[in-house]
XYZ file of C-alpha atoms in Angstrom:
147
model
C 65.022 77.722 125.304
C 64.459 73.792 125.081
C 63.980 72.955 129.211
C 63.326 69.961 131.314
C 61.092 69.823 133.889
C 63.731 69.201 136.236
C 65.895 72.963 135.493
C 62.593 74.432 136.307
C 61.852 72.630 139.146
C 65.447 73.152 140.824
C 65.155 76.885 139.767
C 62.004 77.125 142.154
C 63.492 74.962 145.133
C 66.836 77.422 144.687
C 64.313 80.559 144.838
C 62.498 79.027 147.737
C 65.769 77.832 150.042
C 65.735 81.792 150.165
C 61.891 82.972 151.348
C 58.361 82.107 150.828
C 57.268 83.616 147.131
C 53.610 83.618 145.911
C 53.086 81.711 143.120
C 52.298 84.641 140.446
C 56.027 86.094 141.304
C 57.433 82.456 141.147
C 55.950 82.401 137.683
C 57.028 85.859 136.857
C 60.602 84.897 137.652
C 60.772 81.742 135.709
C 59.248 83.850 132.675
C 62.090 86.728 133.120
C 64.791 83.532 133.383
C 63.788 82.910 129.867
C 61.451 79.555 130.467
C 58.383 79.156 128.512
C 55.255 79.165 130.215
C 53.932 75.898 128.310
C 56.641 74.325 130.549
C 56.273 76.191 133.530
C 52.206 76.051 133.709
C 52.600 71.840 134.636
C 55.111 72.129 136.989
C 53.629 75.487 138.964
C 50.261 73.386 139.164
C 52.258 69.947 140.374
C 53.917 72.137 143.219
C 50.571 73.957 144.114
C 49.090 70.867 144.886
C 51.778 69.138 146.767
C 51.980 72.221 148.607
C 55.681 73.235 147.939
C 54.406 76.281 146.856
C 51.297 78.181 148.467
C 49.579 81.509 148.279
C 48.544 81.057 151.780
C 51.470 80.595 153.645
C 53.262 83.271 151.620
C 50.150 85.909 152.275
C 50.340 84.760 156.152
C 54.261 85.366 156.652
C 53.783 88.452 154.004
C 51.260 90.308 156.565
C 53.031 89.211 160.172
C 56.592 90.312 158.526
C 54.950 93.865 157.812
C 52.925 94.027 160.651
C 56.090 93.623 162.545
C 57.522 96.597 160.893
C 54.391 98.570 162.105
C 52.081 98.685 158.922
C 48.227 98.253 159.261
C 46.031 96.694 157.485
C 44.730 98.623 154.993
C 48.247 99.286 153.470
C 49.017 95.347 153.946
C 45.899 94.543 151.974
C 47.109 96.938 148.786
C 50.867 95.542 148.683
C 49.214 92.159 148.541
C 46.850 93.043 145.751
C 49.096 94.988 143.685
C 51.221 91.313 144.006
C 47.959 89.746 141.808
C 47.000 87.906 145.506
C 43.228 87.258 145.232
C 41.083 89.535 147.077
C 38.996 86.676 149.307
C 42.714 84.945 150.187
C 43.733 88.427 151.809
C 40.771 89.134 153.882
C 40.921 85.394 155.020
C 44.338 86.229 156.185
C 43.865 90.057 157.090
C 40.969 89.849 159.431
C 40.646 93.976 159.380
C 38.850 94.007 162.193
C 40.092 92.495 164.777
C 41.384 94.104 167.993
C 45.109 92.800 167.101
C 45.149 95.692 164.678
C 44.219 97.908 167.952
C 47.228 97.135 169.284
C 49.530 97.255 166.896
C 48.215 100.866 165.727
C 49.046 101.765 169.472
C 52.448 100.106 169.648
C 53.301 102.322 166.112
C 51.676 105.445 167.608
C 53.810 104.847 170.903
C 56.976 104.327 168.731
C 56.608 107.372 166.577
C 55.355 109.889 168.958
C 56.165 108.545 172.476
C 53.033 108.172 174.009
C 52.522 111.745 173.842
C 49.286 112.671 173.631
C 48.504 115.408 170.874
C 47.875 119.083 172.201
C 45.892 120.366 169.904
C 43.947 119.759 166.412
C 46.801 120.640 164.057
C 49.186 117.943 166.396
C 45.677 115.119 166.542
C 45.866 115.677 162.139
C 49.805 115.170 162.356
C 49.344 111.787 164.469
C 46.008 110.827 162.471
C 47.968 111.446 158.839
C 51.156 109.101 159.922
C 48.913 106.102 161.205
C 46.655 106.327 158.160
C 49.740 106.317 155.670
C 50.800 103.282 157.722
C 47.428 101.836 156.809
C 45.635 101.691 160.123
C 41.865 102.064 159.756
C 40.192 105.204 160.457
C 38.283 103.638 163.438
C 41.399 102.292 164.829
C 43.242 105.465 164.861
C 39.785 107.380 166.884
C 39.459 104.200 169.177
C 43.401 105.006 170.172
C 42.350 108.608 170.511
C 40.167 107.972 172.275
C 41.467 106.122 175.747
């Protein structure tokens, strides 16, 4: 498929007008459209550096958009590195342990269960299970056990 710059270039702006994408699933796209990546390798690289496109912004809306659907942090950090983010970009973003995570661990533990603290060990494994699969940190989950 013979391509100008320009098809490619309106094919990103048309898949950005939508959402933020990271660059390695902006490429992936462009590759299943049927555009060859000596033509899209330029072009990525020009928009990476005027910042059109940005692995940073994308990973920073990426984790508050699932932290606001009540994941944690450890699951967060897998989605983004199955998605071929690098590793030191997601812990720059991620910041594991901070007390934000705290919270939010407590505000998806008060939304599942109802503030209702577990009554025995087989309920405390129930609660502990469904906050780990969420991807909340094993110290987060006792520190909310805990108070």
């Amino acid at each position: 498929m013979t391509t100008t710059p320009n098809k490619i270039k309106t094919y990103i702006y048309r898949l950005l007008a939508g959402r933020e994408y990271s660059c390695a699933k902006i490429e992936q796209k462009l590759l299943d459209k049927g555009f060859e990546p000596a033509d899209i390798a330029p072009i990525l690289e020009e928009m990476r550096q005027n910042g059109t496109i940005s692995d940073r912004r994308y990973t920073e809306i990426y984790i508050r958009s699932r932290q606001n659907k009540g994941y944690g942090p450890l699951r967060i950090r897998q989605e983004l590195q199955a998605q071929g983010l690098s590793k030191e970009m997601i812990e720059d973003q991620l910041n594991i342990a901070d007390n934000l995570w705290f919270a939010e661990a407590n505000r998806v533990w008060q939304k599942r269960f109802r503030g209702k603290a577990p009554s025995d060990i087989k309920e405390r494994g129930k609660h502990f299970r469904f906050l780990q699969y969420r991807g909340f940190t094993p110290e987060q989950i006792k520190q909310l056990f805990d108070h």
